[in-house]
């Protein structure tokens, strides 16, 4: 009687095993790497209706963050400035580099139509985030939003994932700074960050919540 | 054997090539596999609502309505004027040290771009010739002699080319800024007698300044 399996079938179990190992490793590594918010979200820089440059306003002109985002210290929502804020200066300043963009602001002012900015940092609606609670204990703008004063177009630099939030909530001393320095870009602590952080955590009685209810209700 | 060589190459090179994209800029909406409750059917501040013709979810209140606890009865505090509509002379809030420091913070956020850190009208907008009408120095005789209510009114209602900052600066902070502007004015115009009254060592100060 002829053999049912040909000779090469001897190698099949080995190959299947090897194939499975490669496949499993690739799947786990691939999901871990490509499905994480560090890959899907970081670097999101949509085109905005107006070519607004933070690099010019916050960097070169050194305007404090709060001038436009007025409510960060008082409200959960850090507001996008109204057209009125732009018009404080741009009713007279034409914009040397991009006069067309300034014209869009004036059109919005004339027509009473809001400028439809595209939101870059967008948490899901089931995660409650409060800006005031963070800046008032000394989490700098830079820690979560990066060096905005160097961005021509705003992009997301941190994943805003839950594990990223919790990394800081478990070890807040890594990121807290004196409240006066919250809006300082490129802040360098005078002494060791961890040492200073521990003192500030004690001083402000910072106890970051790590339970579900604090963010998810 | 040739096929598995290509396979090996692909396994090594493909992730490396894709890894290069990590953290790079992109414009399309981030891909989230489960959007179930990400964008819920309710409106948050400054979101878009297509129901209304202006697409704003935030509606403007009807003019003349007053919110609870927001009557703003105290004219001196909220408008900086007396009953007879003249400007109040004095800040109607307790001026403490921390209040003045609050004023300093707020001044440096909202006022320095034009009026300068020393209040001399030399802010970055003015210094760089962008074409803005020059801001006056606070150290002019005219502005030193104005009442506190006048300065408050300039912040709250704007004055000539300066727009109103009522939407950006809350009432208490406007008064804090007035207090700090007064301190700035003092800093440029104090008689020697007055300094000696507080026992300040002038020689040491001058030496500090020279360095």
Coordinates of C-alpha atoms in Angstrom, one line a residue:
Chain A
X1 CA 0.0 0.0 0.0
X2 CA 1.2 3.4 -0.9
X3 CA 2.1 5.9 1.8
X4 CA -0.7 8.3 2.7
X5 CA 1.7 11.2 3.6
X6 CA 4.6 12.0 1.3
X7 CA 8.1 12.3 2.7
X8 CA 8.1 16.1 3.1
X9 CA 5.2 15.9 5.5
X10 CA 7.8 15.0 8.1
X11 CA 8.7 18.6 8.3
X12 CA 5.2 20.0 8.5
X13 CA 4.7 19.9 12.4
X14 CA 8.0 21.8 12.8
X15 CA 7.1 24.4 10.3
X16 CA 3.6 24.9 11.7
X17 CA 5.1 25.4 15.1
X18 CA 7.7 27.9 13.8
X19 CA 5.0 29.7 11.8
X20 CA 2.8 29.9 14.8
X21 CA 5.6 31.4 17.0
X22 CA 6.4 34.0 14.3
X23 CA 2.7 34.8 13.8
X24 CA 1.9 35.1 17.5
X25 CA 4.9 37.3 18.2
X26 CA 4.1 39.5 15.2
X27 CA 0.5 39.8 16.3
X28 CA 1.3 40.7 19.9
X29 CA 4.1 43.1 18.9
X30 CA 2.0 44.6 16.2
X31 CA -1.0 45.3 18.3
X32 CA 1.1 46.5 21.2
X33 CA 2.9 48.9 18.9
X34 CA 0.5 50.0 16.2
X35 CA -2.8 50.0 18.1
X36 CA -1.5 52.1 20.9
X37 CA -2.6 55.8 21.0
X38 CA 1.1 56.7 20.8
X39 CA 0.8 55.5 17.2
X40 CA -2.7 56.4 16.4
X41 CA -3.0 59.8 18.1
X42 CA 0.4 61.3 18.6
X43 CA 1.3 63.6 15.8
X44 CA -2.3 64.5 14.8
X45 CA -2.0 68.0 13.3
X46 CA -5.2 68.8 11.2
X47 CA -5.3 71.7 8.9
X48 CA -7.0 74.6 10.6
X49 CA -9.4 77.1 9.0
X50 CA -6.9 79.8 9.7
X51 CA -3.1 79.3 9.5
X52 CA -2.7 80.4 13.1
X53 CA 0.9 80.1 14.4
X54 CA 1.5 79.5 18.1
X55 CA 5.2 79.8 17.2
X56 CA 4.7 83.5 16.3
X57 CA 2.2 84.5 19.1
X58 CA 3.4 82.5 22.0
X59 CA 7.0 82.1 21.0
X60 CA 8.2 85.2 19.2
X61 CA 5.8 87.7 20.8
X62 CA 6.0 85.9 24.1
X63 CA 2.3 86.4 24.8
X64 CA 1.3 84.4 27.9
X65 CA -0.9 81.4 27.3
X66 CA -3.7 82.8 29.5
X67 CA -4.1 85.9 27.3
X68 CA -6.1 83.8 24.8
X69 CA -7.0 80.7 26.8
X70 CA -8.4 82.8 29.6
X71 CA -10.4 80.2 31.5
X72 CA -7.8 77.5 32.2
X73 CA -7.4 78.4 35.8
X74 CA -11.1 78.7 36.5
X75 CA -12.9 76.2 34.3
X76 CA -12.8 72.6 33.3
X77 CA -12.7 73.7 29.7
X78 CA -9.7 75.7 28.4
X79 CA -11.4 77.9 25.9
X80 CA -10.4 78.5 22.4
X81 CA -10.4 82.3 22.2
X82 CA -13.3 84.1 20.6
X83 CA -12.8 86.2 17.5
X84 CA -13.0 89.2 19.8
X85 CA -9.7 88.3 21.4
X86 CA -8.0 88.2 17.9
X87 CA -9.6 91.5 17.2
X88 CA -7.9 93.1 20.2
X89 CA -4.8 93.4 18.1
X90 CA -5.9 92.5 14.6
X91 CA -8.3 95.4 14.3
X92 CA -5.1 97.4 13.7
X93 CA -2.4 94.9 12.9
X94 CA -2.6 93.5 9.4
X95 CA -0.2 90.6 9.8
X96 CA 3.0 91.0 8.0
X97 CA 3.4 87.4 6.9
X98 CA -0.2 86.3 6.3
X99 CA -2.5 89.2 5.7
X100 CA -5.0 86.9 4.1
X101 CA -5.4 84.9 7.3
X102 CA -6.0 88.1 9.3
X103 CA -8.7 89.0 6.8
X104 CA -10.5 85.8 7.7
X105 CA -10.6 86.9 11.3
X106 CA -12.0 90.3 10.3
X107 CA -14.6 88.6 8.1
X108 CA -15.6 86.5 11.0
X109 CA -16.0 89.6 13.2
X110 CA -18.0 91.4 10.5
X111 CA -20.3 88.5 9.8
X112 CA -20.7 87.2 13.3
X113 CA -19.8 83.7 12.1
X114 CA -17.6 81.5 14.4
X115 CA -14.3 80.3 13.1
X116 CA -14.6 76.5 13.0
X117 CA -11.3 75.4 14.6
X118 CA -10.5 71.8 14.4
X119 CA -10.0 70.2 17.8
X120 CA -6.7 68.4 18.2
X121 CA -6.9 67.1 21.7
X122 CA -10.1 65.3 21.9
X123 CA -10.8 63.0 24.8
X124 CA -13.8 60.6 24.6
X125 CA -16.9 62.2 26.2
X126 CA -16.9 59.5 28.9
X127 CA -13.6 60.8 30.4
X128 CA -14.1 63.9 32.4
X129 CA -11.0 66.1 32.3
X130 CA -10.7 69.4 34.3
X131 CA -8.0 71.9 33.3
X132 CA -8.4 74.1 36.4
X133 CA -7.8 71.1 38.8
X134 CA -4.5 70.5 37.1
X135 CA -3.0 73.9 36.5
X136 CA -3.9 75.1 40.0
X137 CA -1.7 72.5 41.6
X138 CA 1.2 73.1 39.2
X139 CA 0.9 70.9 36.1
X140 CA 2.5 73.0 33.4
X141 CA 0.9 73.4 30.0
X142 CA 4.1 72.0 28.5
X143 CA 3.9 68.7 30.3
X144 CA 0.8 67.6 28.4
X145 CA 0.8 69.8 25.3
X146 CA 4.5 70.0 24.5
X147 CA 6.4 73.0 23.4
X148 CA 3.4 74.8 21.9
X149 CA 5.5 77.9 21.5
X150 CA 7.6 76.1 18.9
X151 CA 4.7 74.8 16.9
X152 CA 3.7 76.4 13.6
X153 CA 0.7 74.1 13.5
X154 CA -0.5 72.5 16.8
X155 CA -0.1 68.8 17.0
X156 CA -0.7 66.2 19.7
X157 CA 2.5 65.2 21.3
X158 CA 1.3 63.0 24.2
X159 CA -1.0 60.0 23.7
X160 CA -3.7 61.2 26.2
X161 CA -4.3 57.5 26.9
X162 CA -5.5 56.3 30.2
X163 CA -2.2 54.7 31.1
X164 CA -0.4 58.0 30.3
X165 CA -2.8 59.8 32.7
X166 CA -2.2 57.2 35.3
X167 CA 1.6 57.3 35.0
X168 CA 1.4 60.8 36.3
X169 CA -1.4 60.3 38.8
X170 CA 0.7 57.6 40.4
X171 CA 3.9 59.7 40.4
X172 CA 2.9 63.3 40.3
X173 CA 6.3 64.5 41.5
X174 CA 7.8 63.9 38.1
X175 CA 5.8 66.7 36.5
X176 CA 4.6 69.2 39.1
X177 CA 6.1 72.7 39.2
X178 CA 5.5 75.9 41.1
X179 CA 2.1 77.3 40.1
X180 CA 3.7 80.6 39.0
X181 CA 5.6 78.6 36.4
X182 CA 2.7 76.7 34.9
X183 CA 2.5 78.8 31.7
X184 CA 6.3 79.0 31.3
X185 CA 7.5 77.2 28.3
X186 CA 10.9 75.4 28.6
X187 CA 10.8 75.6 32.4
X188 CA 13.9 74.2 34.0
X189 CA 13.6 73.5 37.8
X190 CA 16.3 75.1 39.9
X191 CA 17.0 71.9 41.7
X192 CA 16.3 68.2 41.2
X193 CA 12.8 67.8 39.7
X194 CA 11.9 64.8 41.9
X195 CA 13.1 66.5 45.1
X196 CA 11.2 69.7 44.2
X197 CA 8.2 67.7 43.1
X198 CA 8.0 65.8 46.4
X199 CA 8.1 69.1 48.3
X200 CA 5.3 70.6 46.1
X201 CA 3.2 67.5 46.4
X202 CA 3.4 67.8 50.2
X203 CA 2.9 71.6 50.1
X204 CA -0.2 71.6 47.9
X205 CA -1.5 68.3 49.4
X206 CA -1.7 66.7 46.0
X207 CA -3.3 63.3 46.1
X208 CA -4.1 62.5 42.4
X209 CA -7.1 60.2 42.2
X210 CA -6.5 56.8 40.6
X211 CA -10.0 55.4 41.1
X212 CA -12.6 55.1 38.4
X213 CA -15.0 57.7 39.7
X214 CA -12.7 60.6 39.5
X215 CA -12.7 60.7 35.7
X216 CA -15.4 58.3 34.5
X217 CA -18.3 58.8 37.0
Chain B
X1 CA 14.6 28.6 0.4
X2 CA 14.4 31.9 -1.7
X3 CA 10.8 32.6 -0.6
X4 CA 11.6 32.4 3.1
X5 CA 14.5 34.8 2.6
X6 CA 12.1 37.4 1.2
X7 CA 9.8 36.7 4.0
X8 CA 12.5 37.2 6.6
X9 CA 13.4 40.5 4.9
X10 CA 9.8 41.7 4.9
X11 CA 9.4 40.7 8.5
X12 CA 12.4 42.8 9.4
X13 CA 11.9 45.8 7.1
X14 CA 8.2 46.3 7.2
X15 CA 7.8 47.1 10.9
X16 CA 10.9 49.3 10.7
X17 CA 9.4 51.3 7.8
X18 CA 6.0 51.6 9.6
X19 CA 7.8 52.4 12.9
X20 CA 9.1 55.5 11.2
X21 CA 5.6 56.9 11.1
X22 CA 5.2 56.8 14.8
X23 CA 4.9 60.3 16.2
X24 CA 5.0 61.8 12.7
X25 CA 2.6 64.5 11.7
X26 CA -0.6 63.4 10.0
X27 CA -3.8 65.2 9.2
X28 CA -6.6 62.6 9.1
X29 CA -8.7 61.9 12.2
X30 CA -7.0 59.4 14.5
X31 CA -8.4 55.9 14.1
X32 CA -10.2 54.7 17.1
X33 CA -11.6 51.2 16.7
X34 CA -14.5 51.6 19.1
X35 CA -16.2 55.0 18.8
X36 CA -19.2 53.8 20.8
X37 CA -19.3 56.6 23.4
X38 CA -16.4 58.8 22.2
X39 CA -18.6 61.5 20.8
X40 CA -21.9 61.5 22.7
X41 CA -25.1 63.1 21.7
X42 CA -24.8 66.1 23.8
X43 CA -22.9 69.3 23.5
X44 CA -19.9 70.5 25.4
X45 CA -18.6 74.0 25.6
X46 CA -17.6 75.4 22.2
X47 CA -18.9 72.4 20.2
X48 CA -20.8 72.6 17.0
X49 CA -24.5 72.4 16.8
X50 CA -26.0 72.3 13.4
X51 CA -29.5 72.8 14.6
X52 CA -28.9 76.6 14.8
X53 CA -28.1 78.7 11.8
X54 CA -24.8 79.9 13.3
X55 CA -23.7 76.4 14.2
X56 CA -23.0 77.3 17.8
X57 CA -23.9 75.0 20.6
X58 CA -23.4 77.9 23.0
X59 CA -26.3 80.3 22.8
X60 CA -26.0 84.0 23.5
X61 CA -28.1 85.0 26.5
X62 CA -31.0 87.4 25.8
X63 CA -30.0 90.9 26.4
X64 CA -31.1 92.4 29.7
X65 CA -31.4 89.0 31.5
X66 CA -29.7 88.7 34.9
X67 CA -28.4 85.4 36.2
X68 CA -28.9 84.5 39.8
X69 CA -26.2 85.9 42.1
X70 CA -25.1 88.1 39.3
X71 CA -27.1 91.3 39.8
X72 CA -24.0 93.5 39.8
X73 CA -25.8 96.1 42.0
X74 CA -22.7 97.6 43.4
X75 CA -21.9 100.2 40.8
X76 CA -18.6 101.1 42.4
X77 CA -17.3 97.5 42.2
X78 CA -18.7 96.5 38.8
X79 CA -18.5 99.7 36.9
X80 CA -16.0 101.9 38.9
X81 CA -18.5 104.8 39.1
X82 CA -20.3 106.5 41.9
X83 CA -24.1 107.1 42.0
X84 CA -23.6 110.4 40.2
X85 CA -21.7 108.5 37.4
X86 CA -18.3 110.1 38.3
X87 CA -15.4 107.7 38.6
X88 CA -14.6 106.3 42.0
X89 CA -11.4 107.7 43.5
X90 CA -10.4 104.6 45.4
X91 CA -10.3 100.9 44.7
X92 CA -13.5 99.5 46.3
X93 CA -11.8 96.3 47.3
X94 CA -9.3 95.7 50.2
X95 CA -5.9 96.2 48.8
X96 CA -3.6 93.6 50.4
X97 CA -0.1 92.5 49.4
X98 CA -1.4 89.3 47.8
X99 CA -4.0 91.3 45.9
X100 CA -1.3 93.5 44.4
X101 CA 0.7 90.4 43.5
X102 CA -2.4 89.0 41.8
X103 CA -2.5 92.3 39.9
X104 CA 1.1 91.8 38.9
X105 CA 0.4 88.4 37.5
X106 CA -2.6 89.5 35.6
X107 CA -0.9 92.7 34.3
X108 CA 1.9 90.6 32.9
X109 CA -0.5 88.4 31.1
X110 CA -2.9 90.9 29.6
X111 CA -1.2 94.3 29.6
X112 CA 2.5 93.8 28.9
X113 CA 2.1 93.0 25.2
X114 CA 1.4 96.7 24.6
X115 CA 2.0 98.7 27.8
X116 CA 5.3 97.0 28.6
X117 CA 6.5 95.3 31.7
X118 CA 7.4 98.7 33.4
X119 CA 4.2 100.4 32.2
X120 CA 6.1 102.7 29.9
X121 CA 4.2 101.8 26.8
X122 CA 7.0 99.8 25.3
X123 CA 5.5 96.4 24.9
X124 CA 6.6 94.0 22.2
X125 CA 3.7 95.0 20.0
X126 CA 4.8 98.6 20.1
X127 CA 8.6 98.0 20.0
X128 CA 8.4 96.0 16.8
X129 CA 6.5 98.5 14.7
X130 CA 3.5 96.3 13.8
X131 CA 1.5 99.4 13.2
X132 CA -0.5 99.6 16.4
X133 CA -1.4 103.0 17.8
X134 CA 1.2 103.6 20.5
X135 CA 0.1 103.0 24.1
X136 CA 0.7 105.9 26.5
X137 CA 3.1 105.5 29.4
X138 CA 1.5 105.1 32.8
X139 CA 4.1 107.5 34.2
X140 CA 2.6 110.6 32.6
X141 CA 1.4 113.3 34.9
X142 CA -2.1 113.0 33.3
X143 CA -2.4 109.3 34.1
X144 CA -0.9 109.6 37.6
X145 CA -3.6 112.0 38.5
X146 CA -6.6 110.0 37.2
X147 CA -8.9 108.3 39.6
X148 CA -8.8 104.5 40.1
X149 CA -12.2 104.3 38.6
X150 CA -10.9 105.8 35.4
X151 CA -8.3 103.1 35.1
X152 CA -10.8 100.4 35.9
X153 CA -13.2 101.8 33.2
X154 CA -10.4 101.7 30.6
X155 CA -10.0 97.9 31.3
X156 CA -13.7 97.2 31.5
X157 CA -15.0 99.3 28.6
X158 CA -11.9 100.0 26.6
X159 CA -10.8 103.5 25.7
X160 CA -10.3 105.0 22.3
X161 CA -8.1 102.4 20.4
X162 CA -7.8 100.0 23.4
X163 CA -10.5 97.4 23.2
X164 CA -12.5 96.3 26.3
X165 CA -11.0 93.5 28.3
X166 CA -14.3 92.7 30.0
X167 CA -14.6 89.2 28.5
X168 CA -11.0 88.3 29.3
X169 CA -10.4 89.7 32.8
X170 CA -12.8 89.1 35.7
X171 CA -13.9 92.1 37.9
X172 CA -11.7 91.4 40.9
X173 CA -8.7 91.0 38.7
X174 CA -9.4 94.3 36.9
X175 CA -9.2 96.0 40.3
X176 CA -6.0 94.1 41.1
X177 CA -4.5 95.3 37.9
X178 CA -5.4 98.9 38.8
X179 CA -3.7 98.4 42.2
X180 CA -0.6 97.1 40.4
X181 CA -0.6 100.0 37.9
X182 CA -0.6 102.3 40.9
X183 CA 2.4 100.5 42.3
X184 CA 4.1 100.8 39.0
X185 CA 3.5 104.5 38.9
X186 CA 4.9 104.8 42.4
X187 CA 8.0 102.9 41.3
X188 CA 8.8 105.7 38.9
X189 CA 7.8 108.7 40.9
X190 CA 8.7 108.7 44.6
X191 CA 10.3 111.6 46.4
X192 CA 13.4 110.9 48.4
X193 CA 11.7 111.8 51.7
X194 CA 9.1 109.2 51.1
X195 CA 11.7 106.5 50.5
X196 CA 13.6 107.5 53.6
X197 CA 10.3 107.3 55.5
X198 CA 10.4 103.6 54.9
X199 CA 14.1 103.4 55.8
X200 CA 15.2 102.2 52.3
X201 CA 19.0 102.2 51.9
X202 CA 19.3 104.3 48.7
X203 CA 23.1 103.9 48.3
X204 CA 22.7 100.1 48.3
X205 CA 19.9 100.3 45.8
X206 CA 21.9 102.4 43.5
X207 CA 24.8 100.0 43.8
X208 CA 22.5 97.1 42.9
X209 CA 21.3 99.0 39.9
X210 CA 24.9 99.8 38.7
X211 CA 25.7 96.1 38.7

